[in-house]
Short mmCIF file of C-alpha atoms in Angstrom, two decimals:
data_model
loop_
_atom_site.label_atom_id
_atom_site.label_comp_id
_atom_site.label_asym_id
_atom_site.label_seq_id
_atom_site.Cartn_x
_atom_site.Cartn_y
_atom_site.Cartn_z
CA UNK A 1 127.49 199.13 199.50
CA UNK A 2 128.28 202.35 197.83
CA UNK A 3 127.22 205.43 199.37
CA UNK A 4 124.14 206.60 198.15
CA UNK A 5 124.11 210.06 196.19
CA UNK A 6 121.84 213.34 197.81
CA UNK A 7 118.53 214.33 195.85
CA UNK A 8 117.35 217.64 196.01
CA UNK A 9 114.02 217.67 196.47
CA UNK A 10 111.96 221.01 195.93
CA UNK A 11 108.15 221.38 197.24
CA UNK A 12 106.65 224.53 195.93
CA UNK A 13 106.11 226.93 198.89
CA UNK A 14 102.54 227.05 197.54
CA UNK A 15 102.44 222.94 197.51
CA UNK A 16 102.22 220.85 200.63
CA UNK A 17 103.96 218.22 198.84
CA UNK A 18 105.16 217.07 194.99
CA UNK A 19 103.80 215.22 192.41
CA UNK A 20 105.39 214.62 189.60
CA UNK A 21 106.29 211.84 186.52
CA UNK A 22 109.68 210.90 184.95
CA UNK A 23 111.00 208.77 182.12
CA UNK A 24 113.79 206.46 181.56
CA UNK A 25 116.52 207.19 181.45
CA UNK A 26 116.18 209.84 183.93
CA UNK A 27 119.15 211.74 186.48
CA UNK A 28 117.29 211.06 189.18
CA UNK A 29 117.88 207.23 188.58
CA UNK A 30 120.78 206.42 190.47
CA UNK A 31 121.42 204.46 193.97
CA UNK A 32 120.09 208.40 196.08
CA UNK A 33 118.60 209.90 199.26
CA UNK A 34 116.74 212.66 200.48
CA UNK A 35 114.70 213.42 203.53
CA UNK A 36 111.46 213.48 201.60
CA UNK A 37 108.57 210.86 202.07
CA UNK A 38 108.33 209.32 198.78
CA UNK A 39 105.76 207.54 196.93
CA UNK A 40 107.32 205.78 194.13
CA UNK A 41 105.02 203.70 191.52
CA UNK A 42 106.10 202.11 188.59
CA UNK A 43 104.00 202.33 185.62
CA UNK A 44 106.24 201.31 182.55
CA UNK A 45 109.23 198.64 182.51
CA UNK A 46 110.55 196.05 184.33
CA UNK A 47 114.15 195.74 186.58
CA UNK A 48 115.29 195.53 190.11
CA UNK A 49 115.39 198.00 192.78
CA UNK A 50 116.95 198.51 195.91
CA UNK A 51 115.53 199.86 199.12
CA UNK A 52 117.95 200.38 201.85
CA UNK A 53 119.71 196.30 201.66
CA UNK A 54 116.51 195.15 200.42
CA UNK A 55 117.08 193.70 196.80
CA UNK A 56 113.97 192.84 194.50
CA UNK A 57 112.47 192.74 191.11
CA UNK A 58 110.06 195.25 189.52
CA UNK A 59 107.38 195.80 187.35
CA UNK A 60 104.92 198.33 185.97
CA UNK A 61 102.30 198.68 189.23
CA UNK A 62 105.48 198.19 191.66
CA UNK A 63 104.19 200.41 195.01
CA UNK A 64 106.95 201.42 197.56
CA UNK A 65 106.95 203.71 200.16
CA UNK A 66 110.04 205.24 201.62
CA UNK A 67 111.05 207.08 204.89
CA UNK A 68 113.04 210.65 205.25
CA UNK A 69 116.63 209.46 203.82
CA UNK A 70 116.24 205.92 202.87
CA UNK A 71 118.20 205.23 200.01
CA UNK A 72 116.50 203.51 197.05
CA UNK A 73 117.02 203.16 193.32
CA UNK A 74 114.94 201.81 190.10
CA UNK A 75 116.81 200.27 187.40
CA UNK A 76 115.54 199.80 184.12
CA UNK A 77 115.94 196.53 181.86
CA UNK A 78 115.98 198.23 178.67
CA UNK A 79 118.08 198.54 175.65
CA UNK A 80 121.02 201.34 175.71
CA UNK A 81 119.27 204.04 173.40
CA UNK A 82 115.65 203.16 174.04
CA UNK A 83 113.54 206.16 175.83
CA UNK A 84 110.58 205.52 178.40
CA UNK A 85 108.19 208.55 178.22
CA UNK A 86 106.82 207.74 181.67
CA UNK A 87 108.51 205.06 183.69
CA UNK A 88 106.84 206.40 187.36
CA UNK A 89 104.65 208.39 189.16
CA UNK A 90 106.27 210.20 191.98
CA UNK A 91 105.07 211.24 195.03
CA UNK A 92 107.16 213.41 198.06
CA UNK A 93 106.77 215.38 201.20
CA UNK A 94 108.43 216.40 204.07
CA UNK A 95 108.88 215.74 207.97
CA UNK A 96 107.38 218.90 208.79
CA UNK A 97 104.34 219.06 206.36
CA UNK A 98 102.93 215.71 207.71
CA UNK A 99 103.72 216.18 211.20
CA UNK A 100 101.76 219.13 211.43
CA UNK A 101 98.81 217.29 209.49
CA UNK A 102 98.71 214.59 212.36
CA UNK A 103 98.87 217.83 214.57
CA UNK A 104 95.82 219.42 213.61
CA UNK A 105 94.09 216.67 212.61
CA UNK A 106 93.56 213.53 214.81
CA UNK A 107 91.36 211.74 212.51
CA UNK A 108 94.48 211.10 210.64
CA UNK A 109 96.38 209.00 213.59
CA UNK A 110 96.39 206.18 211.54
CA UNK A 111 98.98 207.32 209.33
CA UNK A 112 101.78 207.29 212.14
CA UNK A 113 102.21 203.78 211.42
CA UNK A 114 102.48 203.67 207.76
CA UNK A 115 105.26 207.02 208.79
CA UNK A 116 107.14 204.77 210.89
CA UNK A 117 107.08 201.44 208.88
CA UNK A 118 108.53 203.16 206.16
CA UNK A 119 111.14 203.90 207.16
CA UNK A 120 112.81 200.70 206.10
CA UNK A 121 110.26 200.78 203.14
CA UNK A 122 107.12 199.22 202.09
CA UNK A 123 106.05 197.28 199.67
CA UNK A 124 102.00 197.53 198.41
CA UNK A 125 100.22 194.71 197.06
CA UNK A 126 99.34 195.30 193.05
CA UNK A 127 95.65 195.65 193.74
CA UNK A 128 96.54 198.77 196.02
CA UNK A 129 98.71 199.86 192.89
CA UNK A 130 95.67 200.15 191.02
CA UNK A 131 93.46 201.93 193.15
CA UNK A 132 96.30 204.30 193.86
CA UNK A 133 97.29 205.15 189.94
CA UNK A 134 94.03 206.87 188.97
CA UNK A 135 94.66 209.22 192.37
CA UNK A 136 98.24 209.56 191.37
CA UNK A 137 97.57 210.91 187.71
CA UNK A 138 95.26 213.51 188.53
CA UNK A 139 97.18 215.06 191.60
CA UNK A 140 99.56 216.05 188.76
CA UNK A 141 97.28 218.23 187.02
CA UNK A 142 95.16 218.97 190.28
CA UNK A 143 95.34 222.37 192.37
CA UNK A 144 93.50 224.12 195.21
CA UNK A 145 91.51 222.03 197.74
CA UNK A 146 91.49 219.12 195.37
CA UNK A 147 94.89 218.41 195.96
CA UNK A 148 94.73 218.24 199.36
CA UNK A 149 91.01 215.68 198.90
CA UNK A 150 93.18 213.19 196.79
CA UNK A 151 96.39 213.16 199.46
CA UNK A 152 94.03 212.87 202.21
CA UNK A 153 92.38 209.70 200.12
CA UNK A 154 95.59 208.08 199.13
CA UNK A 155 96.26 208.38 202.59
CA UNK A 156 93.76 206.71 203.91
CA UNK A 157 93.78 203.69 201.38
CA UNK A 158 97.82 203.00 202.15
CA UNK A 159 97.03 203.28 205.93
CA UNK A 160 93.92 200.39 205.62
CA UNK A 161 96.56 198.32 203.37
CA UNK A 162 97.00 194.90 206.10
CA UNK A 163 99.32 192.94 203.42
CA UNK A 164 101.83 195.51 202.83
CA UNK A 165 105.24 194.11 203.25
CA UNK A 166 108.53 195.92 204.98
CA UNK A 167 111.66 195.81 202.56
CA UNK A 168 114.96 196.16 204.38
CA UNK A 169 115.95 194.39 207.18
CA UNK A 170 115.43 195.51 211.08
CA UNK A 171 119.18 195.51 210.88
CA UNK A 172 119.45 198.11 208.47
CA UNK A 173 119.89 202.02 209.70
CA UNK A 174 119.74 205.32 207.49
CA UNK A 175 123.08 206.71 207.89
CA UNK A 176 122.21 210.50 206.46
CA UNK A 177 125.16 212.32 208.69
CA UNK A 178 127.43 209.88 207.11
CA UNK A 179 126.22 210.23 203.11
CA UNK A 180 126.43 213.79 203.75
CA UNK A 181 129.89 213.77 204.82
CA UNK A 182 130.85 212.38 201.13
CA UNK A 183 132.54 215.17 199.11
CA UNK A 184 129.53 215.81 196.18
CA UNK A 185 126.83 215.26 198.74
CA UNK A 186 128.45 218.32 200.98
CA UNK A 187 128.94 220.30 197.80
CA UNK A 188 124.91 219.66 196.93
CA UNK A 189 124.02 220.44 200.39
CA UNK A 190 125.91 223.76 200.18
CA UNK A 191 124.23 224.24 196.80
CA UNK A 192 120.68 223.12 198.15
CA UNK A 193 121.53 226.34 200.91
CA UNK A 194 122.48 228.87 198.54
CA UNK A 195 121.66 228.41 194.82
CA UNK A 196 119.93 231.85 194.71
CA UNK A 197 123.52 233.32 195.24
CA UNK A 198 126.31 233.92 193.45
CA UNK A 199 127.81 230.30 193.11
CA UNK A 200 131.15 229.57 190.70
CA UNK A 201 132.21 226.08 190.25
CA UNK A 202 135.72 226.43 190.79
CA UNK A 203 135.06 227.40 193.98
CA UNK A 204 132.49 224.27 194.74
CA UNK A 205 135.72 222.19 193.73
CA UNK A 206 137.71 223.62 196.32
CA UNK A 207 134.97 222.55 198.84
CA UNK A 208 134.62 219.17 197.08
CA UNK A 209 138.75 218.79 197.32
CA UNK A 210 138.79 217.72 193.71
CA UNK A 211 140.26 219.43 191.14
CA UNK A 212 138.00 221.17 188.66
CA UNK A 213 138.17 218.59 185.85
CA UNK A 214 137.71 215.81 188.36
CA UNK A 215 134.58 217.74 189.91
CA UNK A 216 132.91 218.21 186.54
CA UNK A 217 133.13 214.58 186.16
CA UNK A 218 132.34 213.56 189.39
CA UNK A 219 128.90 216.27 189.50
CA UNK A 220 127.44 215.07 186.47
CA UNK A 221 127.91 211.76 187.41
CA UNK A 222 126.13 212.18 190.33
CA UNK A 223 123.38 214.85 189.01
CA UNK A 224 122.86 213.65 185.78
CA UNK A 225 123.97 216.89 184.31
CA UNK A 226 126.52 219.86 184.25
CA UNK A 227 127.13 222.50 186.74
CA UNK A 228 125.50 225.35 184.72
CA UNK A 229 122.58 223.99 183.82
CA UNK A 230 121.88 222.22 187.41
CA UNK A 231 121.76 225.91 188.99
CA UNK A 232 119.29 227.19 186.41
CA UNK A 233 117.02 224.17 187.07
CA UNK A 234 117.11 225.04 190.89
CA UNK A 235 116.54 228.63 189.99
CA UNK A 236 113.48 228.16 187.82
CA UNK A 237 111.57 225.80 189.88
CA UNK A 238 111.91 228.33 192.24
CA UNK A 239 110.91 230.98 189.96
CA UNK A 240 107.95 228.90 189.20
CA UNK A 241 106.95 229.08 192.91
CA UNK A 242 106.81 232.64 193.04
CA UNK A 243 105.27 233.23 189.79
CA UNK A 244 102.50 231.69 190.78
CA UNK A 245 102.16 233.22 194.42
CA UNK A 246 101.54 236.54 192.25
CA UNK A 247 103.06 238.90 194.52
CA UNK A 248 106.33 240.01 193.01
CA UNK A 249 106.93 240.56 189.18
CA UNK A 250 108.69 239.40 186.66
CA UNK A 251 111.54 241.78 187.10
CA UNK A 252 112.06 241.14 190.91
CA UNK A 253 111.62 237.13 190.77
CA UNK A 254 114.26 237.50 187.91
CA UNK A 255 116.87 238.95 190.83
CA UNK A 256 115.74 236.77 193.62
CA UNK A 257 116.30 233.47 191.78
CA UNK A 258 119.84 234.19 191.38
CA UNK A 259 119.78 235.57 187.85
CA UNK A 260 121.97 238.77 186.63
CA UNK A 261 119.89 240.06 184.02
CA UNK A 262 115.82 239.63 182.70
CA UNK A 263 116.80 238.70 178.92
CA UNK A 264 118.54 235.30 180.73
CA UNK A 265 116.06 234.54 182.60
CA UNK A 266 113.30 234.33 179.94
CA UNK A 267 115.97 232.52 177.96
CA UNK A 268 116.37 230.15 180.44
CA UNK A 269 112.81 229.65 181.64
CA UNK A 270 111.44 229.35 177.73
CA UNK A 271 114.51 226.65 177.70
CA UNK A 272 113.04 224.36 180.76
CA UNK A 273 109.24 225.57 180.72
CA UNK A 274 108.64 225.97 177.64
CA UNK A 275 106.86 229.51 177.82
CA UNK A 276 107.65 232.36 179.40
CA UNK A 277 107.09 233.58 182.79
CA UNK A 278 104.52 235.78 182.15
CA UNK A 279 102.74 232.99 180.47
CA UNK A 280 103.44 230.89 182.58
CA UNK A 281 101.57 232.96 185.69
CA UNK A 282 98.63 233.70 183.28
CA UNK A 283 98.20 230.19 182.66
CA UNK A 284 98.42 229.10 186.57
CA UNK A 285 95.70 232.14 187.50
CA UNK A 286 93.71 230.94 184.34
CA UNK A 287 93.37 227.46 185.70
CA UNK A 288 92.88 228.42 189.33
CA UNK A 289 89.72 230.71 188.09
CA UNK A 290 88.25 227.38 186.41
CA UNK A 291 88.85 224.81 189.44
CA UNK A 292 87.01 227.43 191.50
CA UNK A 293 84.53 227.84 189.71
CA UNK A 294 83.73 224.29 188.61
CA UNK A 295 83.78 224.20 192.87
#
């Protein structure tokens, strides 16, 4: 089996966890890893997909869980040039963030056995799927407190689930020291560490031991896009997460993301957001005044 490719995964530092929807075809849909949680659930196409060695069909209101560095994969069967809008709903968080929920919470004890079953992945029955969808959809527009109601409730419907199924064997072991020690998952790893600095990609193909043709191929192959643009993705999520933290301007986010000059990095935000920062914080503050005061 080949080895699987490293996702980086980015939770907003004002987010306990991510929420998010994808198409198809999609760069994240490739045989990958991370050591995220993840709630994956299909809502468009059919196909197979692949959970550690477990080997299985799919189709729209397909529920899996997976464990911190599990590989997994959803294939599409669809035509060559065809685009999905929405293929899944996507749900991740991380080692620490729930941990420290069953910390301070007891109530939530329960949920250490969903946590450790999934680590070879589960598999929800289709009447779960559609009690979990509606919860799903609106944590993607949700904020504040409300977030936090719905995570608690999907939580407690997955953890009352008796007919969920586990998907790779007992046999079957997470190797994540091992994918790591591949050359384009030590390259991402380095990149995960330090894409706020100054990064050139000749020099990432030195680390990689390919030459610099070879590495271009070989990271967009495994990214789903080019060097350049990969980095300013990273960057403006990030930007994104202090934008709406409201502490720093535009000027100083600009810097601390990694970017040389303000002029590129409203060109490049407009690019992948679609507005500008400013806008972009004026909108977030804008809908954080109306969820608290429809409170």
């Amino acid at each position: 089996m080949q080895q699987p490719d490293l996702e980086l995964v980015q939770v907003r530092r004002n987010e306990s966890f991510k929420v998010w929807a994808h198409g198809y075809p999609y760069k994240t849909v490739r045989w990958h890893f991370h050591p995220e949680y993840e709630l994956h659930l299909v809502t468009a196409t059919t196909g197979t997909f692949r959970v550690g060695d477990y080997v299985g069909a799919f189709e729209p209101g397909n529920l899996v869980m997976t464990g911190p560095n599990l590989p997994h994969n959803w294939v599409s069967n669809v035509a060559p040039d065809e685009v999905i809008p929405e293929r899944c709903l996507v749900l991740q968080f991380t080692q620490e963030f729930i941990q420290g929920c069953l910390a301070l919470f007891p109530e939530l004890d329960f949920v250490a056995g969903l946590l450790d079953e999934s680590t070879h992945g589960i598999g929800f029955p289709p009447a779960t799927a559609a009690l979990v969808t509606p919860i799903l959809t609106e944590l993607l527009h949700a904020i504040g407190a409300r977030r936090i109601a719905l995570f608690v409730t999907l939580l407690n419907i997955l953890g009352q689930i008796r007919t969920r199924v586990p998907l790779a064997s007992g046999e079957f072991q997470s190797e994540p020291m091992k994918y790591m020690s591949g050359a384009m998952n030590h390259v991402l790893g380095h990149i995960r560490r330090n894409f706020t600095a100054e990064l050139h990609e000749s020099e990432l193909a030195k680390l990689s031991g390919l030459s610099p043709s070879a590495f271009s191929r070989t990271f967009r192959k495994h990214t789903g896009m080019t060097f350049v643009p990969y980095i300013n993705l990273l960057r403006i999520d990030f930007a994104c997460q202090l934008l709406v933290q409201g502490r720093k301007n535009v000027t100083e986010i600009c810097y601390e993301t990694g970017f040389n000059n303000v002029s590129n990095f409203n060109r490049q935000f407009l690019l992948l957001k679609q507005t500008t920062p400013s806008k972009f914080r004026n909108t977030h503050t804008m809908n954080a005044a109306m969820a608290a005061s429809a409170a």
